[in-house]
Amino acid sequence: MNILVTGGLGYIGSHTCIKLIEAGYTPIILDNLYNSKKSVLNRIATITGKMPIFYQGDIRDTVYLTTLFSQHPIQAVIHFAGLKAVGESVKNPLDYYEVNVQGSIALAQIMRQHQVKTIIFSSSATVYGEKNPVPYFEHYPTGNITNPYGWSKFMVEQCLIDMQKADPEWSVVLLRYFNPVGAHPSGLIGEDPQGIPNNLMPYISQVAIGKREYVSVFGDDYPTKDGTGVRDYVHVEDLALGHVAALKKHDQAGVHIYNLGNGVAKSVLDVIQAYHQACQRVIPYKIEARRPGDLPAFWADVTKAKQELNWQAHHTLSDMVQDSWNWQQKNPHGYPDEE
Ligand code: NAD
Ligand code: UDP
């Protein structure tokens, strides 16, 4: 079964391609290399023994998409491609709406023209906004979001829901990720942020390896157990398997929404402490002001994915930090441009 994987060379996409190959699927990767390197392909081939088919192109390029869909029979699409930096989205909202929303619409239009009616979309816990109590359940209302990145996810969800209403043959799976971290246990693939990392785990990794001096802890006066922000960290390996599990919905028309998280709440200081234990180095940190737009605490209720997809996360925070550290040590400068 051929699965088109947009953004398949990125952090979550590359881990998912490995799981797809291991499960007997054929991923066909479309990526414009905006936030990834071609050398990821060799790494996937080293791990799986199979070199994935790769198209270097943009989801907004409908001519290119048409060629791709004409050359391969595609059974389903896993749609990762997009921009993901929350702060950048506040500064350049139109870029985010263009790539994330317009790009997703372009992709769905071409899928429709080629009668491909299964899409698995990378959404985010951010769509729950700031008014819902924790843990988050899939039936909670979405909206009240604090940034354009989150709104772009909200809008794509709505576009896909409406499209499915208009043509009930579609199977639309909306996967709401919590905080993906970690790396493949081989240390061959992992998260390779360009410039200063926006997210906590890659920032800690760079402090641990000596690239940055200390971790800025954004706030210690939240109403949480130690005052720092609380999140639901999920190993990218588990998350990748969640996509393979979601492919089960290929034959079930409808809109299917799942939280992909561990269902476990961890604070910023918990993560720093766990990383310290994994790398056996001091992780200096300084308490700083809250980051605008951050919520104090959220985590997932994960019952639905367990019941309907038979999926649940197995890796602990200790596994996540160990695999992050392994990746960081083996690739202190991230991926090479060419390999
Ligand atoms: P990533 O940046 O590592 O991967 C995205 C990939 O898409 C990159 O390889 C990039 O080159 C490619 N891409 C970007 N714009 C493109 C375009 N116009 N056409 C074709 N390819 C394009 O990000 P990731 O962390 O792997 O995230 C994947 C998806 O999951 C994104 O949609 C993101 O918003 C969503 N998500 C990520 C997180 C997270 O914390 N990483 C959390 C929730 C949701
Ligand atoms: N955080 C932090 N320092 C950093 C990056 C993040 O203290 O350099 C905190 C942030 O305030 C939040 C948690 O770590 O409480 C997770 O943030 P991240 O950006 O990784 O994910 P988010 O949940 O914001 O998408």
Coordinates of C-alpha atoms and ligand atoms in Angstrom, one line a residue:
M1 CA 0.0 0.0 0.0
N2 CA 1.5 3.4 -1.1
I3 CA 1.2 6.1 1.5
L4 CA 2.1 9.7 0.5
V5 CA 3.9 11.3 3.4
T6 CA 4.1 15.0 3.1
G7 CA 6.9 16.5 5.2
G8 CA 8.3 12.9 5.5
L9 CA 11.9 14.1 6.0
G10 CA 11.0 16.2 9.0
Y11 CA 11.3 15.1 12.7
I12 CA 8.0 13.2 13.1
G13 CA 7.6 12.3 9.4
S14 CA 11.0 10.5 9.3
H15 CA 10.3 8.4 12.3
T16 CA 6.9 7.6 10.9
C17 CA 8.3 6.5 7.5
I18 CA 10.5 4.0 9.4
K19 CA 7.5 2.5 11.2
L20 CA 5.5 2.5 7.9
I21 CA 8.3 0.5 6.1
E22 CA 8.6 -1.8 9.1
A23 CA 4.8 -2.4 9.0
G24 CA 5.0 -3.3 5.2
Y25 CA 3.7 0.0 3.8
T26 CA 5.5 1.9 1.0
P27 CA 6.0 5.6 2.0
I28 CA 6.3 8.1 -0.9
I29 CA 7.9 11.2 0.6
L30 CA 7.1 14.7 -0.6
D31 CA 9.1 17.4 1.2
N32 CA 10.5 20.8 0.0
L33 CA 13.4 20.6 2.5
Y34 CA 12.4 23.9 4.1
N35 CA 13.2 22.4 7.5
S36 CA 14.9 19.1 6.7
K37 CA 17.9 17.6 4.9
K38 CA 18.1 15.1 2.2
S39 CA 20.6 13.1 4.2
V40 CA 17.6 11.9 6.3
L41 CA 16.8 9.5 3.4
N42 CA 20.1 7.6 3.8
R43 CA 19.5 7.3 7.5
I44 CA 16.0 5.9 6.9
A45 CA 17.6 3.4 4.4
T46 CA 20.3 2.4 6.9
I47 CA 17.7 1.7 9.5
T48 CA 15.1 -0.1 7.3
G49 CA 17.2 -1.5 4.4
K50 CA 14.9 0.4 2.0
M51 CA 15.4 3.7 0.3
P52 CA 12.1 5.5 0.2
I53 CA 10.8 7.2 -2.9
F54 CA 11.4 10.9 -2.5
Y55 CA 9.9 13.9 -4.3
Q56 CA 11.4 17.3 -3.6
G57 CA 8.4 19.6 -3.9
D58 CA 5.9 21.9 -2.2
I59 CA 2.4 21.0 -1.1
R60 CA 1.2 24.3 -2.6
D61 CA 2.5 23.3 -6.0
T62 CA -0.6 21.7 -7.6
V63 CA 1.0 21.0 -10.9
Y64 CA 3.8 19.1 -9.1
L65 CA 1.2 17.3 -6.9
T66 CA -0.8 16.3 -10.0
T67 CA 2.3 14.7 -11.6
L68 CA 3.1 12.8 -8.4
F69 CA -0.4 11.5 -8.0
S70 CA -0.4 10.4 -11.7
Q71 CA 2.8 8.5 -11.4
H72 CA 1.9 6.5 -8.3
P73 CA -1.4 4.9 -7.1
I74 CA -1.7 6.4 -3.6
Q75 CA -4.0 4.8 -1.1
A76 CA -3.7 7.3 1.8
V77 CA -1.9 10.5 2.7
I78 CA -0.2 11.3 6.0
H79 CA 0.1 15.1 6.0
F80 CA 3.0 16.4 8.2
A81 CA 4.3 19.2 5.9
G82 CA 3.9 22.7 7.4
L83 CA 5.5 25.4 9.5
K84 CA 5.5 24.9 13.3
A85 CA 7.2 27.7 15.2
V86 CA 4.6 29.4 17.4
G87 CA 6.6 32.6 18.0
E88 CA 7.4 32.9 14.3
S89 CA 3.7 32.5 13.5
V90 CA 2.9 35.5 15.6
K91 CA 5.4 37.6 13.6
N92 CA 4.5 36.2 10.1
P93 CA 0.9 35.0 10.4
L94 CA 0.3 35.1 6.6
D95 CA 3.2 32.7 5.9
Y96 CA 1.6 30.3 8.4
Y97 CA -1.9 30.5 6.9
E98 CA -0.4 30.2 3.4
V99 CA 1.7 27.1 4.0
N100 CA -0.4 25.4 6.6
V101 CA -3.9 26.2 5.5
Q102 CA -3.6 27.0 1.7
G103 CA -1.1 24.1 1.4
S104 CA -3.5 21.6 3.0
I105 CA -6.4 22.8 0.8
A106 CA -4.2 22.4 -2.3
L107 CA -3.3 18.9 -1.2
A108 CA -6.9 17.9 -0.4
Q109 CA -8.1 19.2 -3.8
I110 CA -5.6 17.1 -5.7
M111 CA -6.4 14.1 -3.5
R112 CA -10.1 14.6 -4.4
Q113 CA -9.3 14.8 -8.1
H114 CA -7.5 11.5 -7.9
Q115 CA -10.1 9.8 -5.7
V116 CA -7.7 9.4 -2.8
K117 CA -10.0 9.8 0.2
T118 CA -8.0 9.0 3.3
I119 CA -6.0 11.7 5.1
I120 CA -4.2 11.6 8.4
F121 CA -3.5 15.1 9.6
S122 CA -0.9 16.3 12.1
S123 CA -2.9 18.5 14.4
S124 CA -1.9 19.7 17.8
A125 CA -3.1 19.9 21.4
T126 CA -2.9 23.7 20.9
V127 CA -6.4 23.5 19.2
Y128 CA -7.9 23.0 22.7
G129 CA -7.1 26.6 23.4
E130 CA -7.1 28.1 26.9
K131 CA -10.6 27.5 28.3
N132 CA -10.8 23.8 28.7
P133 CA -10.1 21.9 31.9
V134 CA -7.3 19.2 32.0
P135 CA -6.9 16.5 30.9
Y136 CA -8.1 17.3 27.4
F137 CA -10.7 15.0 25.8
E138 CA -11.3 14.8 22.1
H139 CA -14.9 16.0 22.4
Y140 CA -13.9 19.3 24.1
P141 CA -14.6 22.5 22.1
T142 CA -11.6 23.9 20.2
G143 CA -10.7 27.5 19.6
N144 CA -9.7 30.4 21.9
I145 CA -6.2 29.8 20.6
T146 CA -3.4 32.3 21.4
N147 CA -1.3 32.2 18.2
P148 CA -1.7 31.9 14.4
Y149 CA 0.1 28.5 14.3
G150 CA -2.6 27.1 16.5
W151 CA -5.3 28.8 14.5
S152 CA -3.9 27.3 11.3
K153 CA -4.3 23.8 12.8
F154 CA -7.8 24.7 13.9
M155 CA -8.7 25.9 10.4
V156 CA -7.3 22.9 8.6
E157 CA -9.2 20.6 11.0
Q158 CA -12.4 22.6 10.1
C159 CA -11.7 22.4 6.3
L160 CA -11.2 18.6 6.5
I161 CA -14.3 18.1 8.7
D162 CA -16.4 20.1 6.2
M163 CA -15.0 18.3 3.2
Q164 CA -15.9 15.0 4.8
K165 CA -19.4 16.2 5.5
A166 CA -19.8 17.1 1.8
D167 CA -18.4 13.8 0.6
P168 CA -19.0 11.1 3.4
E169 CA -16.7 8.6 1.6
W170 CA -13.7 10.4 3.0
S171 CA -11.8 9.1 6.1
V172 CA -10.3 12.0 7.9
V173 CA -8.1 11.3 10.9
L174 CA -7.1 14.3 13.0
L175 CA -4.2 13.4 15.3
R176 CA -3.7 15.9 18.1
Y177 CA -0.1 15.6 19.2
F178 CA 0.9 16.6 22.7
N179 CA 4.7 17.2 23.2
P180 CA 6.7 14.9 20.9
V181 CA 10.3 14.4 22.0
G182 CA 13.1 11.8 21.8
A183 CA 14.7 10.2 18.9
H184 CA 15.2 6.8 17.2
P185 CA 17.1 4.5 19.5
S186 CA 19.8 4.0 16.9
G187 CA 20.7 7.7 17.2
L188 CA 20.5 8.0 13.4
I189 CA 17.5 10.2 13.2
G190 CA 16.2 12.8 15.6
E191 CA 15.1 16.4 16.0
D192 CA 17.4 18.9 14.2
P193 CA 16.2 22.4 15.0
Q194 CA 17.8 25.2 12.9
G195 CA 19.1 28.1 15.0
I196 CA 18.0 28.5 18.6
P197 CA 15.6 25.7 19.6
N198 CA 12.1 26.9 20.5
N199 CA 11.2 23.8 22.4
L200 CA 12.3 22.6 25.7
M201 CA 13.9 19.2 25.0
P202 CA 16.2 20.2 22.1
Y203 CA 17.2 23.3 24.1
I204 CA 18.2 21.1 27.1
S205 CA 20.1 18.8 24.7
Q206 CA 22.1 21.7 23.4
V207 CA 22.9 22.8 27.0
A208 CA 23.9 19.3 27.9
I209 CA 26.3 19.1 24.9
G210 CA 27.8 22.5 25.7
K211 CA 26.4 24.4 22.8
R212 CA 24.4 26.7 25.1
E213 CA 25.1 28.0 28.5
Y214 CA 21.9 27.3 30.4
V215 CA 18.2 26.6 30.1
S216 CA 15.8 29.5 30.5
V217 CA 12.9 28.1 32.5
F218 CA 9.9 30.2 31.5
G219 CA 8.2 30.9 34.8
D220 CA 8.1 29.2 38.2
D221 CA 4.9 30.8 39.5
Y222 CA 2.4 28.7 37.7
P223 CA -0.2 26.8 39.8
T224 CA 1.7 23.5 39.3
K225 CA 3.5 21.2 41.7
D226 CA 6.9 23.1 41.4
G227 CA 5.6 26.3 39.7
T228 CA 7.0 25.4 36.2
G229 CA 4.9 24.6 33.1
V230 CA 3.4 21.1 32.9
R231 CA 3.1 19.2 29.6
D232 CA 2.5 15.7 28.3
Y233 CA 5.7 14.5 26.7
V234 CA 5.4 11.6 24.2
H235 CA 8.2 9.7 22.6
V236 CA 8.4 10.3 18.9
E237 CA 8.7 6.5 18.4
D238 CA 5.3 6.0 20.1
L239 CA 3.9 8.9 18.1
A240 CA 5.1 7.4 14.8
L241 CA 3.4 4.1 15.7
G242 CA 0.2 6.1 16.3
H243 CA 0.1 7.0 12.6
V244 CA 0.5 3.3 11.6
A245 CA -2.4 2.5 14.0
A246 CA -4.5 5.4 12.5
L247 CA -4.2 3.8 9.0
K248 CA -6.7 1.2 10.3
K249 CA -9.3 3.9 9.8
H250 CA -8.6 3.8 6.0
D251 CA -11.6 1.6 5.5
Q252 CA -13.9 3.5 7.9
A253 CA -15.3 6.7 6.4
G254 CA -15.9 9.5 8.9
V255 CA -14.0 12.0 11.0
H256 CA -11.8 10.3 13.6
I257 CA -10.1 12.5 16.2
Y258 CA -7.4 11.2 18.6
N259 CA -5.1 12.7 21.2
L260 CA -1.6 11.2 20.9
G261 CA 0.1 11.7 24.2
N262 CA 1.4 9.7 27.2
G263 CA -1.4 11.0 29.5
V264 CA 1.3 11.8 32.0
A265 CA 2.0 15.3 33.3
K266 CA 5.6 16.4 33.7
S267 CA 7.0 19.8 34.7
V268 CA 9.9 21.7 33.1
L269 CA 12.0 20.8 36.2
D270 CA 11.1 17.1 35.9
V271 CA 12.4 17.1 32.4
I272 CA 15.7 18.9 33.3
Q273 CA 16.2 16.5 36.2
A274 CA 15.5 13.4 34.0
Y275 CA 17.9 14.7 31.4
H276 CA 20.6 15.3 34.0
Q277 CA 20.2 11.6 35.1
A278 CA 20.6 10.4 31.5
C279 CA 23.6 12.5 30.6
Q280 CA 25.2 12.6 34.0
R281 CA 26.1 16.3 33.5
V282 CA 25.0 19.3 35.3
I283 CA 22.2 21.1 33.4
P284 CA 22.4 24.8 34.5
Y285 CA 19.1 26.6 34.4
K286 CA 17.8 30.1 35.3
I287 CA 14.2 30.9 36.2
E288 CA 13.0 33.6 33.8
A289 CA 9.7 35.3 33.0
R290 CA 6.8 33.4 31.7
R291 CA 6.7 33.0 27.9
P292 CA 3.8 35.0 26.5
G293 CA 1.0 32.7 25.3
D294 CA 2.1 29.6 27.3
L295 CA -0.6 27.7 29.2
P296 CA 0.3 26.6 32.8
A297 CA -0.5 22.9 32.4
F298 CA -2.1 20.5 29.9
W299 CA -2.0 16.8 29.2
A300 CA -4.1 14.3 27.3
D301 CA -6.8 11.9 28.2
V302 CA -5.6 9.0 26.0
T303 CA -8.5 6.5 26.4
K304 CA -10.0 7.0 23.0
A305 CA -6.8 6.1 21.0
K306 CA -6.3 3.1 23.2
Q307 CA -9.9 1.8 22.7
E308 CA -10.3 2.6 19.0
L309 CA -6.8 2.3 17.6
N310 CA -5.4 -0.1 20.1
W311 CA -2.5 2.4 20.5
Q312 CA -0.9 3.7 23.6
A313 CA 2.5 5.2 24.4
H314 CA 4.9 2.9 26.1
H315 CA 8.1 5.0 26.5
T316 CA 8.7 6.8 29.8
L317 CA 10.3 10.2 30.3
S318 CA 13.6 8.4 31.1
D319 CA 13.5 6.6 27.7
M320 CA 12.8 10.0 25.9
V321 CA 15.7 11.8 27.5
Q322 CA 18.1 8.9 26.9
D323 CA 17.2 8.7 23.2
S324 CA 17.5 12.5 22.9
W325 CA 20.9 12.4 24.5
N326 CA 22.0 9.5 22.3
W327 CA 21.0 11.4 19.2
Q328 CA 22.6 14.7 20.4
Q329 CA 25.9 13.0 21.2
K330 CA 26.1 11.2 17.8
N331 CA 25.0 14.3 15.9
P332 CA 26.3 17.3 17.7
H333 CA 25.7 19.5 14.6
G334 CA 22.5 17.8 13.4
Y335 CA 22.3 16.2 10.0
P336 CA 25.0 16.8 7.4
D337 CA 23.9 18.5 4.2
E338 CA 25.0 15.6 2.1
E339 CA 25.9 12.0 3.1
Ligands
NAD1 P1 9.4 19.4 10.9 O1 9.6 20.9 10.5 O2 10.5 18.7 11.4 O3 8.8 18.7 9.6 C1 7.9 19.3 8.6 C2 8.5 18.9 7.3 O4 7.7 19.6 6.3 C3 9.9 19.4 7.0 O5 10.7 18.4 6.5 C4 9.8 20.6 6.0 O6 10.9 20.7 5.2 C5 8.5 20.1 5.3 N1 7.7 21.2 4.7 C6 7.5 22.4 5.3 N2 6.7 23.2 4.4 C7 6.5 22.4 3.3 C8 5.8 22.6 2.1 N3 5.2 23.8 1.8 N4 5.8 21.7 1.2 C9 6.5 20.5 1.4 N5 7.1 20.2 2.5 C10 7.2 21.2 3.5 O7 8.2 19.3 11.9 P2 7.7 18.1 12.8 O8 8.0 18.4 14.2 O9 8.1 16.8 12.2 O10 6.1 18.3 12.7 C11 5.3 17.7 11.7 C12 3.9 18.1 11.8 O11 3.4 17.9 13.1 C13 3.7 19.6 11.5 O12 2.6 19.8 10.8 C14 3.6 20.2 12.9 O13 2.8 21.4 12.9 C15 2.9 19.1 13.6 N6 3.1 19.1 15.1 C16 4.4 19.1 15.5 C17 4.6 19.1 16.9 C18 6.0 19.2 17.5 O14 6.1 19.5 18.6 N7 7.0 18.8 16.7 C19 3.5 19.2 17.8 C20 2.2 19.2 17.3 C21 2.0 19.2 15.9
UDP2 N1 10.0 25.9 28.2 C1 11.0 26.5 29.0 N2 12.2 26.9 28.4 C2 12.4 26.7 27.0 C3 11.4 26.1 26.2 C4 10.2 25.8 26.8 O1 10.9 26.6 30.2 O2 13.5 27.1 26.5 C5 8.8 25.5 28.8 C6 7.5 26.1 28.3 O3 7.2 27.3 29.0 C7 6.5 25.0 28.5 C8 7.3 23.7 28.3 O4 8.7 24.1 28.5 O5 6.0 25.0 29.8 C9 7.2 23.0 26.9 O6 7.5 24.0 26.0 P1 7.7 23.6 24.4 O7 8.0 24.9 23.7 O8 8.7 22.5 24.4 O9 6.3 23.0 24.0 P2 4.8 23.7 24.0 O10 4.0 23.0 25.0 O11 5.0 25.2 24.3 O12 4.4 23.5 22.6

